């Protein structure tokens, strides 16, 4: 493998976001991924510390009142429940700021010539967070905050946000609607939480959804990805590709019923890198979303990052 300059952006604060005992979105997920990325094959992966996103960066994707409300809701002790599954604990504010900030920092890295690609190993995840609503374990939409930062700081006109998490990124789609520079592409299982993302003739031109069904495996995933998602991204000729990298489509994941494995995530990543090489000097920034089986999430993340480094 010939490694290109690739960043791993993370921060210990992301491990301090306490979601309570038994919650699927636990710190153990991130520990497993970080441990997998300590393998000698990742010796050339450049470790970077995630900064905290600024209010201005967050407000590129979120309503200012919502940003203030979330940060004010972080408790001094115990938990603040936004909904039964989405909760804040005393260190959640910093973790959420570091998660969003990691994507902005990685984008700066690829546009300033310090890296060609990056993987942001952070939590809480982000793709369910809407402009003014937290849900699905998510508070700030990390990838959308990054897209807004790329548009504002580097004047981009075509940002591709590609989401292969098993759940539809309703938040990323909602934030992208009405923003012609944002382009959202998603494969996801349907029906499944949050119940959105059904392809429609009424969808804006900058939204592409492709659904998978209960029990679909590698063949169907690759057929849909190659037939619907990749051609649409190629036609866009993106100036930057952002990936919402969820690994919960794996056959062992407890929150869904697709039958993918780590080779599928590696394949999809290689295909996206190929498009990035053609259109945007290889610039790809990926951020962790889902993936809740501890025996598989590390392997999937490692396969994804290895493909980013090629």
PDB file of C-alpha atoms in Angstrom:
ATOM      1  CA  UNK A   1       0.000   0.000   0.000  1.00  0.00           C
ATOM      2  CA  UNK A   2       1.291   3.463  -0.926  1.00  0.00           C
ATOM      3  CA  UNK A   3       0.046   5.775   1.816  1.00  0.00           C
ATOM      4  CA  UNK A   4      -1.028   9.322   1.040  1.00  0.00           C
ATOM      5  CA  UNK A   5      -0.948  11.983   3.734  1.00  0.00           C
ATOM      6  CA  UNK A   6      -3.956  11.128   5.918  1.00  0.00           C
ATOM      7  CA  UNK A   7      -5.037  12.578   9.250  1.00  0.00           C
ATOM      8  CA  UNK A   8      -6.737  10.834  12.139  1.00  0.00           C
ATOM      9  CA  UNK A   9      -8.543  13.584  14.037  1.00  0.00           C
ATOM     10  CA  UNK A  10      -9.865  12.746  17.502  1.00  0.00           C
ATOM     11  CA  UNK A  11      -9.828  13.929  21.129  1.00  0.00           C
ATOM     12  CA  UNK A  12     -10.031  12.242  24.563  1.00  0.00           C
ATOM     13  CA  UNK A  13     -13.022  14.477  25.421  1.00  0.00           C
ATOM     14  CA  UNK A  14     -15.117  12.435  22.978  1.00  0.00           C
ATOM     15  CA  UNK A  15     -14.703   9.459  25.314  1.00  0.00           C
ATOM     16  CA  UNK A  16     -16.168  11.479  28.193  1.00  0.00           C
ATOM     17  CA  UNK A  17     -19.621  11.877  26.632  1.00  0.00           C
ATOM     18  CA  UNK A  18     -21.567   9.574  28.968  1.00  0.00           C
ATOM     19  CA  UNK A  19     -24.736   8.138  27.460  1.00  0.00           C
ATOM     20  CA  UNK A  20     -25.671   5.955  30.474  1.00  0.00           C
ATOM     21  CA  UNK A  21     -25.274   2.229  31.038  1.00  0.00           C
ATOM     22  CA  UNK A  22     -26.448  -0.009  28.221  1.00  0.00           C
ATOM     23  CA  UNK A  23     -26.776   2.762  25.629  1.00  0.00           C
ATOM     24  CA  UNK A  24     -25.651   1.566  22.182  1.00  0.00           C
ATOM     25  CA  UNK A  25     -23.793   4.819  21.411  1.00  0.00           C
ATOM     26  CA  UNK A  26     -21.123   4.299  24.066  1.00  0.00           C
ATOM     27  CA  UNK A  27     -17.519   5.372  24.511  1.00  0.00           C
ATOM     28  CA  UNK A  28     -16.527   1.732  23.980  1.00  0.00           C
ATOM     29  CA  UNK A  29     -17.247   2.194  20.259  1.00  0.00           C
ATOM     30  CA  UNK A  30     -14.624   4.905  19.934  1.00  0.00           C
ATOM     31  CA  UNK A  31     -12.100   3.064  22.125  1.00  0.00           C
ATOM     32  CA  UNK A  32     -12.454   0.025  19.870  1.00  0.00           C
ATOM     33  CA  UNK A  33     -11.860   2.119  16.745  1.00  0.00           C
ATOM     34  CA  UNK A  34      -8.843   3.930  18.189  1.00  0.00           C
ATOM     35  CA  UNK A  35      -7.351   0.593  19.244  1.00  0.00           C
ATOM     36  CA  UNK A  36      -7.876  -0.832  15.746  1.00  0.00           C
ATOM     37  CA  UNK A  37      -6.068   2.158  14.258  1.00  0.00           C
ATOM     38  CA  UNK A  38      -2.999   1.425  16.403  1.00  0.00           C
ATOM     39  CA  UNK A  39      -2.173  -1.509  14.124  1.00  0.00           C
ATOM     40  CA  UNK A  40       1.281  -1.155  12.487  1.00  0.00           C
ATOM     41  CA  UNK A  41      -0.311  -0.713   9.051  1.00  0.00           C
ATOM     42  CA  UNK A  42      -1.432   2.726  10.270  1.00  0.00           C
ATOM     43  CA  UNK A  43       2.041   3.875  11.319  1.00  0.00           C
ATOM     44  CA  UNK A  44       1.916   6.684   8.736  1.00  0.00           C
ATOM     45  CA  UNK A  45      -1.494   7.937   9.883  1.00  0.00           C
ATOM     46  CA  UNK A  46      -0.948  11.461  11.250  1.00  0.00           C
ATOM     47  CA  UNK A  47      -2.640  11.991  14.634  1.00  0.00           C
ATOM     48  CA  UNK A  48      -4.325  15.376  15.074  1.00  0.00           C
ATOM     49  CA  UNK A  49      -6.195  16.768  18.081  1.00  0.00           C
ATOM     50  CA  UNK A  50      -9.741  17.969  17.385  1.00  0.00           C
ATOM     51  CA  UNK A  51     -10.341  21.606  18.357  1.00  0.00           C
ATOM     52  CA  UNK A  52     -13.689  22.829  19.618  1.00  0.00           C
ATOM     53  CA  UNK A  53     -15.978  24.276  16.981  1.00  0.00           C
ATOM     54  CA  UNK A  54     -16.742  27.962  17.345  1.00  0.00           C
ATOM     55  CA  UNK A  55     -20.257  29.328  17.664  1.00  0.00           C
ATOM     56  CA  UNK A  56     -19.834  30.835  14.201  1.00  0.00           C
ATOM     57  CA  UNK A  57     -18.965  27.433  12.725  1.00  0.00           C
ATOM     58  CA  UNK A  58     -21.939  25.748  14.399  1.00  0.00           C
ATOM     59  CA  UNK A  59     -24.275  28.505  13.226  1.00  0.00           C
ATOM     60  CA  UNK A  60     -23.259  27.792   9.653  1.00  0.00           C
ATOM     61  CA  UNK A  61     -25.547  24.753   9.885  1.00  0.00           C
ATOM     62  CA  UNK A  62     -27.712  25.400  12.961  1.00  0.00           C
ATOM     63  CA  UNK A  63     -30.034  28.099  14.228  1.00  0.00           C
ATOM     64  CA  UNK A  64     -28.217  30.328  16.754  1.00  0.00           C
ATOM     65  CA  UNK A  65     -30.960  29.894  19.373  1.00  0.00           C
ATOM     66  CA  UNK A  66     -30.713  26.123  19.031  1.00  0.00           C
ATOM     67  CA  UNK A  67     -26.930  26.166  19.515  1.00  0.00           C
ATOM     68  CA  UNK A  68     -27.335  28.258  22.648  1.00  0.00           C
ATOM     69  CA  UNK A  69     -30.108  25.986  23.947  1.00  0.00           C
ATOM     70  CA  UNK A  70     -28.082  22.791  23.540  1.00  0.00           C
ATOM     71  CA  UNK A  71     -24.997  24.214  25.222  1.00  0.00           C
ATOM     72  CA  UNK A  72     -27.095  25.635  28.057  1.00  0.00           C
ATOM     73  CA  UNK A  73     -28.744  22.229  28.570  1.00  0.00           C
ATOM     74  CA  UNK A  74     -25.501  20.442  29.467  1.00  0.00           C
ATOM     75  CA  UNK A  75     -25.986  19.427  33.128  1.00  0.00           C
ATOM     76  CA  UNK A  76     -23.496  19.841  35.968  1.00  0.00           C
ATOM     77  CA  UNK A  77     -24.373  16.293  37.035  1.00  0.00           C
ATOM     78  CA  UNK A  78     -26.649  13.508  35.884  1.00  0.00           C
ATOM     79  CA  UNK A  79     -28.368  13.627  32.513  1.00  0.00           C
ATOM     80  CA  UNK A  80     -30.506  15.943  30.427  1.00  0.00           C
ATOM     81  CA  UNK A  81     -32.760  13.920  28.121  1.00  0.00           C
ATOM     82  CA  UNK A  82     -33.535  15.579  24.795  1.00  0.00           C
ATOM     83  CA  UNK A  83     -35.550  12.458  23.957  1.00  0.00           C
ATOM     84  CA  UNK A  84     -35.437   8.912  25.409  1.00  0.00           C
ATOM     85  CA  UNK A  85     -32.342   8.017  23.335  1.00  0.00           C
ATOM     86  CA  UNK A  86     -30.550  11.368  23.078  1.00  0.00           C
ATOM     87  CA  UNK A  87     -29.056  12.660  26.298  1.00  0.00           C
ATOM     88  CA  UNK A  88     -26.509  15.132  27.571  1.00  0.00           C
ATOM     89  CA  UNK A  89     -24.152  14.530  30.497  1.00  0.00           C
ATOM     90  CA  UNK A  90     -21.592  16.895  32.101  1.00  0.00           C
ATOM     91  CA  UNK A  91     -18.881  16.373  29.445  1.00  0.00           C
ATOM     92  CA  UNK A  92     -21.203  16.167  26.444  1.00  0.00           C
ATOM     93  CA  UNK A  93     -20.852  19.834  25.538  1.00  0.00           C
ATOM     94  CA  UNK A  94     -17.109  19.650  25.000  1.00  0.00           C
ATOM     95  CA  UNK A  95     -17.406  16.321  23.187  1.00  0.00           C
ATOM     96  CA  UNK A  96     -20.011  17.718  20.786  1.00  0.00           C
ATOM     97  CA  UNK A  97     -17.920  20.822  20.141  1.00  0.00           C
ATOM     98  CA  UNK A  98     -14.816  18.688  19.490  1.00  0.00           C
ATOM     99  CA  UNK A  99     -16.761  16.395  17.153  1.00  0.00           C
ATOM    100  CA  UNK A 100     -17.969  19.282  14.996  1.00  0.00           C
ATOM    101  CA  UNK A 101     -14.634  21.051  15.261  1.00  0.00           C
ATOM    102  CA  UNK A 102     -12.779  17.955  14.057  1.00  0.00           C
ATOM    103  CA  UNK A 103     -14.406  18.163  10.625  1.00  0.00           C
ATOM    104  CA  UNK A 104     -13.653  21.870  10.232  1.00  0.00           C
ATOM    105  CA  UNK A 105     -10.034  21.229  11.279  1.00  0.00           C
ATOM    106  CA  UNK A 106      -9.704  18.343   8.825  1.00  0.00           C
ATOM    107  CA  UNK A 107     -11.114  20.480   6.005  1.00  0.00           C
ATOM    108  CA  UNK A 108      -8.554  23.160   6.813  1.00  0.00           C
ATOM    109  CA  UNK A 109      -5.887  20.465   6.648  1.00  0.00           C
ATOM    110  CA  UNK A 110      -6.809  19.250   3.180  1.00  0.00           C
ATOM    111  CA  UNK A 111      -7.201  22.758   1.731  1.00  0.00           C
ATOM    112  CA  UNK A 112      -3.997  24.064   3.286  1.00  0.00           C
ATOM    113  CA  UNK A 113      -1.966  21.184   1.877  1.00  0.00           C
ATOM    114  CA  UNK A 114      -1.222  19.534   5.207  1.00  0.00           C
ATOM    115  CA  UNK A 115      -3.151  16.355   4.366  1.00  0.00           C
ATOM    116  CA  UNK A 116      -4.985  14.889   1.420  1.00  0.00           C
ATOM    117  CA  UNK A 117      -7.588  12.929   3.364  1.00  0.00           C
ATOM    118  CA  UNK A 118      -8.796  12.630   6.949  1.00  0.00           C
ATOM    119  CA  UNK A 119     -10.899  10.458   9.231  1.00  0.00           C
ATOM    120  CA  UNK A 120     -12.533  12.104  12.252  1.00  0.00           C
ATOM    121  CA  UNK A 121     -12.900   9.454  14.966  1.00  0.00           C
ATOM    122  CA  UNK A 122     -15.263  11.364  17.219  1.00  0.00           C
ATOM    123  CA  UNK A 123     -18.548  11.172  19.055  1.00  0.00           C
ATOM    124  CA  UNK A 124     -21.360  12.110  19.509  1.00  0.00           C
ATOM    125  CA  UNK A 125     -22.379  11.419  15.908  1.00  0.00           C
ATOM    126  CA  UNK A 126     -24.197  14.070  13.915  1.00  0.00           C
ATOM    127  CA  UNK A 127     -26.208  13.163  10.835  1.00  0.00           C
ATOM    128  CA  UNK A 128     -29.629  13.053  12.539  1.00  0.00           C
ATOM    129  CA  UNK A 129     -29.260  16.563  14.013  1.00  0.00           C
ATOM    130  CA  UNK A 130     -31.428  19.050  12.136  1.00  0.00           C
ATOM    131  CA  UNK A 131     -30.933  22.813  12.023  1.00  0.00           C
ATOM    132  CA  UNK A 132     -32.950  23.259  15.210  1.00  0.00           C
ATOM    133  CA  UNK A 133     -33.497  19.762  16.596  1.00  0.00           C
ATOM    134  CA  UNK A 134     -31.387  17.098  18.316  1.00  0.00           C
ATOM    135  CA  UNK A 135     -32.320  13.448  17.822  1.00  0.00           C
ATOM    136  CA  UNK A 136     -30.933   9.982  17.173  1.00  0.00           C
ATOM    137  CA  UNK A 137     -27.932  10.383  19.537  1.00  0.00           C
ATOM    138  CA  UNK A 138     -26.940  13.588  17.652  1.00  0.00           C
ATOM    139  CA  UNK A 139     -26.706  17.236  18.785  1.00  0.00           C
ATOM    140  CA  UNK A 140     -24.689  19.071  16.125  1.00  0.00           C
ATOM    141  CA  UNK A 141     -24.540  17.890  12.540  1.00  0.00           C
ATOM    142  CA  UNK A 142     -20.788  17.410  12.224  1.00  0.00           C
ATOM    143  CA  UNK A 143     -20.678  16.872   8.466  1.00  0.00           C
ATOM    144  CA  UNK A 144     -23.043  19.789   7.721  1.00  0.00           C
ATOM    145  CA  UNK A 145     -21.053  22.088  10.007  1.00  0.00           C
ATOM    146  CA  UNK A 146     -17.984  21.045   8.012  1.00  0.00           C
ATOM    147  CA  UNK A 147     -19.718  21.683   4.698  1.00  0.00           C
ATOM    148  CA  UNK A 148     -20.741  25.169   5.804  1.00  0.00           C
ATOM    149  CA  UNK A 149     -17.177  25.847   6.929  1.00  0.00           C
ATOM    150  CA  UNK A 150     -15.816  24.706   3.539  1.00  0.00           C
ATOM    151  CA  UNK A 151     -18.244  26.974   1.684  1.00  0.00           C
ATOM    152  CA  UNK A 152     -17.532  29.968   3.924  1.00  0.00           C
ATOM    153  CA  UNK A 153     -13.750  29.652   4.193  1.00  0.00           C
ATOM    154  CA  UNK A 154     -12.829  28.296   0.771  1.00  0.00           C
ATOM    155  CA  UNK A 155     -15.672  29.541  -1.423  1.00  0.00           C
ATOM    156  CA  UNK A 156     -16.710  26.085  -2.577  1.00  0.00           C
ATOM    157  CA  UNK A 157     -19.700  25.765  -4.851  1.00  0.00           C
ATOM    158  CA  UNK A 158     -20.081  21.971  -4.886  1.00  0.00           C
ATOM    159  CA  UNK A 159     -19.655  19.987  -1.670  1.00  0.00           C
ATOM    160  CA  UNK A 160     -20.671  16.310  -1.755  1.00  0.00           C
ATOM    161  CA  UNK A 161     -21.836  14.768   1.529  1.00  0.00           C
ATOM    162  CA  UNK A 162     -21.996  10.991   1.116  1.00  0.00           C
ATOM    163  CA  UNK A 163     -23.720   8.955   3.825  1.00  0.00           C
ATOM    164  CA  UNK A 164     -23.516   5.146   3.930  1.00  0.00           C
ATOM    165  CA  UNK A 165     -24.751   4.811   7.513  1.00  0.00           C
ATOM    166  CA  UNK A 166     -27.606   2.294   7.690  1.00  0.00           C
ATOM    167  CA  UNK A 167     -29.935   5.035   8.975  1.00  0.00           C
ATOM    168  CA  UNK A 168     -30.977   7.951   6.787  1.00  0.00           C
ATOM    169  CA  UNK A 169     -29.285  11.225   7.701  1.00  0.00           C
ATOM    170  CA  UNK A 170     -32.469  13.219   8.002  1.00  0.00           C
ATOM    171  CA  UNK A 171     -30.621  16.112   9.598  1.00  0.00           C
ATOM    172  CA  UNK A 172     -28.068  16.434   6.815  1.00  0.00           C
ATOM    173  CA  UNK A 173     -30.826  16.323   4.216  1.00  0.00           C
ATOM    174  CA  UNK A 174     -32.911  18.892   6.067  1.00  0.00           C
ATOM    175  CA  UNK A 175     -29.979  21.292   6.385  1.00  0.00           C
ATOM    176  CA  UNK A 176     -29.041  20.743   2.721  1.00  0.00           C
ATOM    177  CA  UNK A 177     -32.483  21.615   1.359  1.00  0.00           C
ATOM    178  CA  UNK A 178     -32.411  25.101  -0.091  1.00  0.00           C
ATOM    179  CA  UNK A 179     -28.594  25.235  -0.127  1.00  0.00           C
ATOM    180  CA  UNK A 180     -27.444  24.702  -3.686  1.00  0.00           C
ATOM    181  CA  UNK A 181     -23.792  24.309  -2.686  1.00  0.00           C
ATOM    182  CA  UNK A 182     -24.641  21.366  -0.395  1.00  0.00           C
ATOM    183  CA  UNK A 183     -25.255  18.032  -2.117  1.00  0.00           C
ATOM    184  CA  UNK A 184     -26.426  15.029  -0.085  1.00  0.00           C
ATOM    185  CA  UNK A 185     -26.167  11.394  -1.231  1.00  0.00           C
ATOM    186  CA  UNK A 186     -27.387   8.536   0.977  1.00  0.00           C
ATOM    187  CA  UNK A 187     -27.807   4.780   0.972  1.00  0.00           C
ATOM    188  CA  UNK A 188     -29.782   3.473   3.939  1.00  0.00           C
ATOM    189  CA  UNK A 189     -32.163   0.754   5.043  1.00  0.00           C
ATOM    190  CA  UNK A 190     -35.866   1.527   4.762  1.00  0.00           C
ATOM    191  CA  UNK A 191     -38.127   1.215   6.647  1.00  0.00           C
ATOM    192  CA  UNK A 192     -35.932   2.016   9.645  1.00  0.00           C
ATOM    193  CA  UNK A 193     -35.357   4.926  12.013  1.00  0.00           C
ATOM    194  CA  UNK A 194     -35.963   7.813  11.371  1.00  0.00           C
ATOM    195  CA  UNK A 195     -38.372   6.811   8.570  1.00  0.00           C
ATOM    196  CA  UNK A 196     -37.193   9.462   6.112  1.00  0.00           C
ATOM    197  CA  UNK A 197     -35.169   9.276   2.905  1.00  0.00           C
ATOM    198  CA  UNK A 198     -37.595   7.635   0.493  1.00  0.00           C
ATOM    199  CA  UNK A 199     -36.618   8.603  -3.080  1.00  0.00           C
ATOM    200  CA  UNK A 200     -39.138  11.022  -4.534  1.00  0.00           C
ATOM    201  CA  UNK A 201     -39.660  12.930  -7.750  1.00  0.00           C
ATOM    202  CA  UNK A 202     -40.219  15.956  -5.529  1.00  0.00           C
ATOM    203  CA  UNK A 203     -36.713  15.784  -4.030  1.00  0.00           C
ATOM    204  CA  UNK A 204     -34.472  18.760  -4.792  1.00  0.00           C
ATOM    205  CA  UNK A 205     -31.733  18.189  -7.348  1.00  0.00           C
ATOM    206  CA  UNK A 206     -29.095  18.324  -4.600  1.00  0.00           C
ATOM    207  CA  UNK A 207     -30.605  15.338  -2.710  1.00  0.00           C
ATOM    208  CA  UNK A 208     -30.064  11.715  -3.801  1.00  0.00           C
ATOM    209  CA  UNK A 209     -31.504   8.885  -1.698  1.00  0.00           C
ATOM    210  CA  UNK A 210     -31.223   5.176  -2.482  1.00  0.00           C
ATOM    211  CA  UNK A 211     -32.904   2.667  -0.177  1.00  0.00           C
ATOM    212  CA  UNK A 212     -31.951  -0.854   0.846  1.00  0.00           C
ATOM    213  CA  UNK A 213     -34.293  -3.460   2.304  1.00  0.00           C
ATOM    214  CA  UNK A 214     -34.216  -5.835   5.256  1.00  0.00           C
ATOM    215  CA  UNK A 215     -31.633  -8.539   4.564  1.00  0.00           C
ATOM    216  CA  UNK A 216     -29.901  -6.833   1.642  1.00  0.00           C
ATOM    217  CA  UNK A 217     -26.219  -7.735   1.438  1.00  0.00           C
ATOM    218  CA  UNK A 218     -23.071  -6.878  -0.460  1.00  0.00           C
ATOM    219  CA  UNK A 219     -24.400  -7.467  -3.955  1.00  0.00           C
ATOM    220  CA  UNK A 220     -27.433  -5.210  -3.567  1.00  0.00           C
ATOM    221  CA  UNK A 221     -25.497  -2.507  -1.686  1.00  0.00           C
ATOM    222  CA  UNK A 222     -22.833  -2.338  -4.388  1.00  0.00           C
ATOM    223  CA  UNK A 223     -25.456  -2.372  -7.132  1.00  0.00           C
ATOM    224  CA  UNK A 224     -27.286   0.588  -5.577  1.00  0.00           C
ATOM    225  CA  UNK A 225     -24.119   2.498  -4.716  1.00  0.00           C
ATOM    226  CA  UNK A 226     -22.578   2.015  -8.162  1.00  0.00           C
ATOM    227  CA  UNK A 227     -25.844   2.561 -10.021  1.00  0.00           C
ATOM    228  CA  UNK A 228     -27.289   5.576  -8.192  1.00  0.00           C
ATOM    229  CA  UNK A 229     -24.814   7.239  -5.858  1.00  0.00           C
ATOM    230  CA  UNK A 230     -21.474   7.187  -7.663  1.00  0.00           C
ATOM    231  CA  UNK A 231     -22.761   8.449 -11.049  1.00  0.00           C
ATOM    232  CA  UNK A 232     -24.592  11.321  -9.354  1.00  0.00           C
ATOM    233  CA  UNK A 233     -21.457  12.358  -7.457  1.00  0.00           C
ATOM    234  CA  UNK A 234     -19.332  12.074 -10.588  1.00  0.00           C
ATOM    235  CA  UNK A 235     -21.794  14.247 -12.510  1.00  0.00           C
ATOM    236  CA  UNK A 236     -21.617  16.871  -9.745  1.00  0.00           C
ATOM    237  CA  UNK A 237     -17.812  17.157 -10.112  1.00  0.00           C
ATOM    238  CA  UNK A 238     -17.419  17.943  -6.405  1.00  0.00           C
ATOM    239  CA  UNK A 239     -14.738  20.218  -5.010  1.00  0.00           C
ATOM    240  CA  UNK A 240     -14.712  18.253  -1.741  1.00  0.00           C
ATOM    241  CA  UNK A 241     -16.159  14.920  -0.636  1.00  0.00           C
ATOM    242  CA  UNK A 242     -17.342  14.561   2.965  1.00  0.00           C
ATOM    243  CA  UNK A 243     -18.332  11.092   4.203  1.00  0.00           C
ATOM    244  CA  UNK A 244     -20.766  10.249   6.997  1.00  0.00           C
ATOM    245  CA  UNK A 245     -19.143   6.916   7.781  1.00  0.00           C
ATOM    246  CA  UNK A 246     -21.605   4.718   9.625  1.00  0.00           C
ATOM    247  CA  UNK A 247     -20.731   1.041   9.974  1.00  0.00           C
ATOM    248  CA  UNK A 248     -24.106  -0.134  11.291  1.00  0.00           C
ATOM    249  CA  UNK A 249     -24.957  -1.792   7.990  1.00  0.00           C
ATOM    250  CA  UNK A 250     -22.645  -4.619   9.065  1.00  0.00           C
ATOM    251  CA  UNK A 251     -24.340  -7.995   9.366  1.00  0.00           C
ATOM    252  CA  UNK A 252     -23.602  -8.154  13.113  1.00  0.00           C
ATOM    253  CA  UNK A 253     -25.015  -4.749  14.048  1.00  0.00           C
ATOM    254  CA  UNK A 254     -27.872  -4.848  16.577  1.00  0.00           C
ATOM    255  CA  UNK A 255     -29.756  -1.787  15.294  1.00  0.00           C
ATOM    256  CA  UNK A 256     -30.393  -2.847  11.685  1.00  0.00           C
ATOM    257  CA  UNK A 257     -30.730  -5.896   9.431  1.00  0.00           C
ATOM    258  CA  UNK A 258     -28.477  -5.394   6.414  1.00  0.00           C
ATOM    259  CA  UNK A 259     -25.796  -8.000   5.736  1.00  0.00           C
ATOM    260  CA  UNK A 260     -22.719  -5.995   4.802  1.00  0.00           C
ATOM    261  CA  UNK A 261     -19.168  -6.636   5.945  1.00  0.00           C
ATOM    262  CA  UNK A 262     -15.965  -4.615   6.172  1.00  0.00           C
ATOM    263  CA  UNK A 263     -15.055  -5.275   2.530  1.00  0.00           C
ATOM    264  CA  UNK A 264     -18.146  -3.345   1.442  1.00  0.00           C
ATOM    265  CA  UNK A 265     -17.103  -0.237   3.354  1.00  0.00           C
ATOM    266  CA  UNK A 266     -13.584  -0.549   1.950  1.00  0.00           C
ATOM    267  CA  UNK A 267     -14.962  -0.862  -1.586  1.00  0.00           C
ATOM    268  CA  UNK A 268     -17.291   2.143  -1.221  1.00  0.00           C
ATOM    269  CA  UNK A 269     -14.446   4.232   0.190  1.00  0.00           C
ATOM    270  CA  UNK A 270     -12.097   3.317  -2.659  1.00  0.00           C
ATOM    271  CA  UNK A 271     -14.768   4.287  -5.184  1.00  0.00           C
ATOM    272  CA  UNK A 272     -15.264   7.670  -3.506  1.00  0.00           C
ATOM    273  CA  UNK A 273     -11.514   8.272  -3.367  1.00  0.00           C
ATOM    274  CA  UNK A 274     -11.322   7.555  -7.104  1.00  0.00           C
ATOM    275  CA  UNK A 275     -13.948  10.224  -7.806  1.00  0.00           C
ATOM    276  CA  UNK A 276     -12.115  12.623  -5.493  1.00  0.00           C
ATOM    277  CA  UNK A 277      -8.875  12.066  -7.389  1.00  0.00           C
ATOM    278  CA  UNK A 278     -10.650  12.888 -10.637  1.00  0.00           C
ATOM    279  CA  UNK A 279     -12.463  16.031  -9.515  1.00  0.00           C
ATOM    280  CA  UNK A 280     -11.014  17.541  -6.319  1.00  0.00           C
ATOM    281  CA  UNK A 281      -7.355  16.645  -5.982  1.00  0.00           C
ATOM    282  CA  UNK A 282      -8.215  13.616  -3.833  1.00  0.00           C
ATOM    283  CA  UNK A 283      -9.737  15.686  -1.018  1.00  0.00           C
ATOM    284  CA  UNK A 284     -11.891  13.475   1.233  1.00  0.00           C
ATOM    285  CA  UNK A 285     -12.846  14.090   4.867  1.00  0.00           C
ATOM    286  CA  UNK A 286     -14.762  11.358   6.697  1.00  0.00           C
ATOM    287  CA  UNK A 287     -16.458  11.466  10.084  1.00  0.00           C
ATOM    288  CA  UNK A 288     -17.715   8.599  12.236  1.00  0.00           C
ATOM    289  CA  UNK A 289     -21.466   8.117  12.518  1.00  0.00           C
ATOM    290  CA  UNK A 290     -22.993   4.771  13.601  1.00  0.00           C
ATOM    291  CA  UNK A 291     -21.754   1.231  14.144  1.00  0.00           C
ATOM    292  CA  UNK A 292     -22.764  -0.455  17.382  1.00  0.00           C
ATOM    293  CA  UNK A 293     -21.298  -3.959  17.423  1.00  0.00           C
ATOM    294  CA  UNK A 294     -17.958  -3.832  19.215  1.00  0.00           C
ATOM    295  CA  UNK A 295     -16.628  -6.918  17.476  1.00  0.00           C
ATOM    296  CA  UNK A 296     -17.077  -5.399  14.023  1.00  0.00           C
ATOM    297  CA  UNK A 297     -16.936  -1.606  14.268  1.00  0.00           C
ATOM    298  CA  UNK A 298     -13.152  -1.543  14.730  1.00  0.00           C
ATOM    299  CA  UNK A 299     -12.576  -3.789  11.720  1.00  0.00           C
ATOM    300  CA  UNK A 300     -14.927  -1.716   9.580  1.00  0.00           C
ATOM    301  CA  UNK A 301     -13.302   1.570  10.574  1.00  0.00           C
ATOM    302  CA  UNK A 302      -9.848   0.134   9.939  1.00  0.00           C
ATOM    303  CA  UNK A 303     -10.873  -1.055   6.466  1.00  0.00           C
ATOM    304  CA  UNK A 304     -12.344   2.385   5.730  1.00  0.00           C
ATOM    305  CA  UNK A 305      -9.242   4.264   6.877  1.00  0.00           C
ATOM    306  CA  UNK A 306      -6.908   1.913   5.031  1.00  0.00           C
ATOM    307  CA  UNK A 307      -8.857   2.693   1.846  1.00  0.00           C
ATOM    308  CA  UNK A 308      -8.628   6.422   2.554  1.00  0.00           C
ATOM    309  CA  UNK A 309      -4.842   6.111   2.791  1.00  0.00           C
ATOM    310  CA  UNK A 310      -4.442   4.538  -0.656  1.00  0.00           C
TER     311      UNK A 310
END
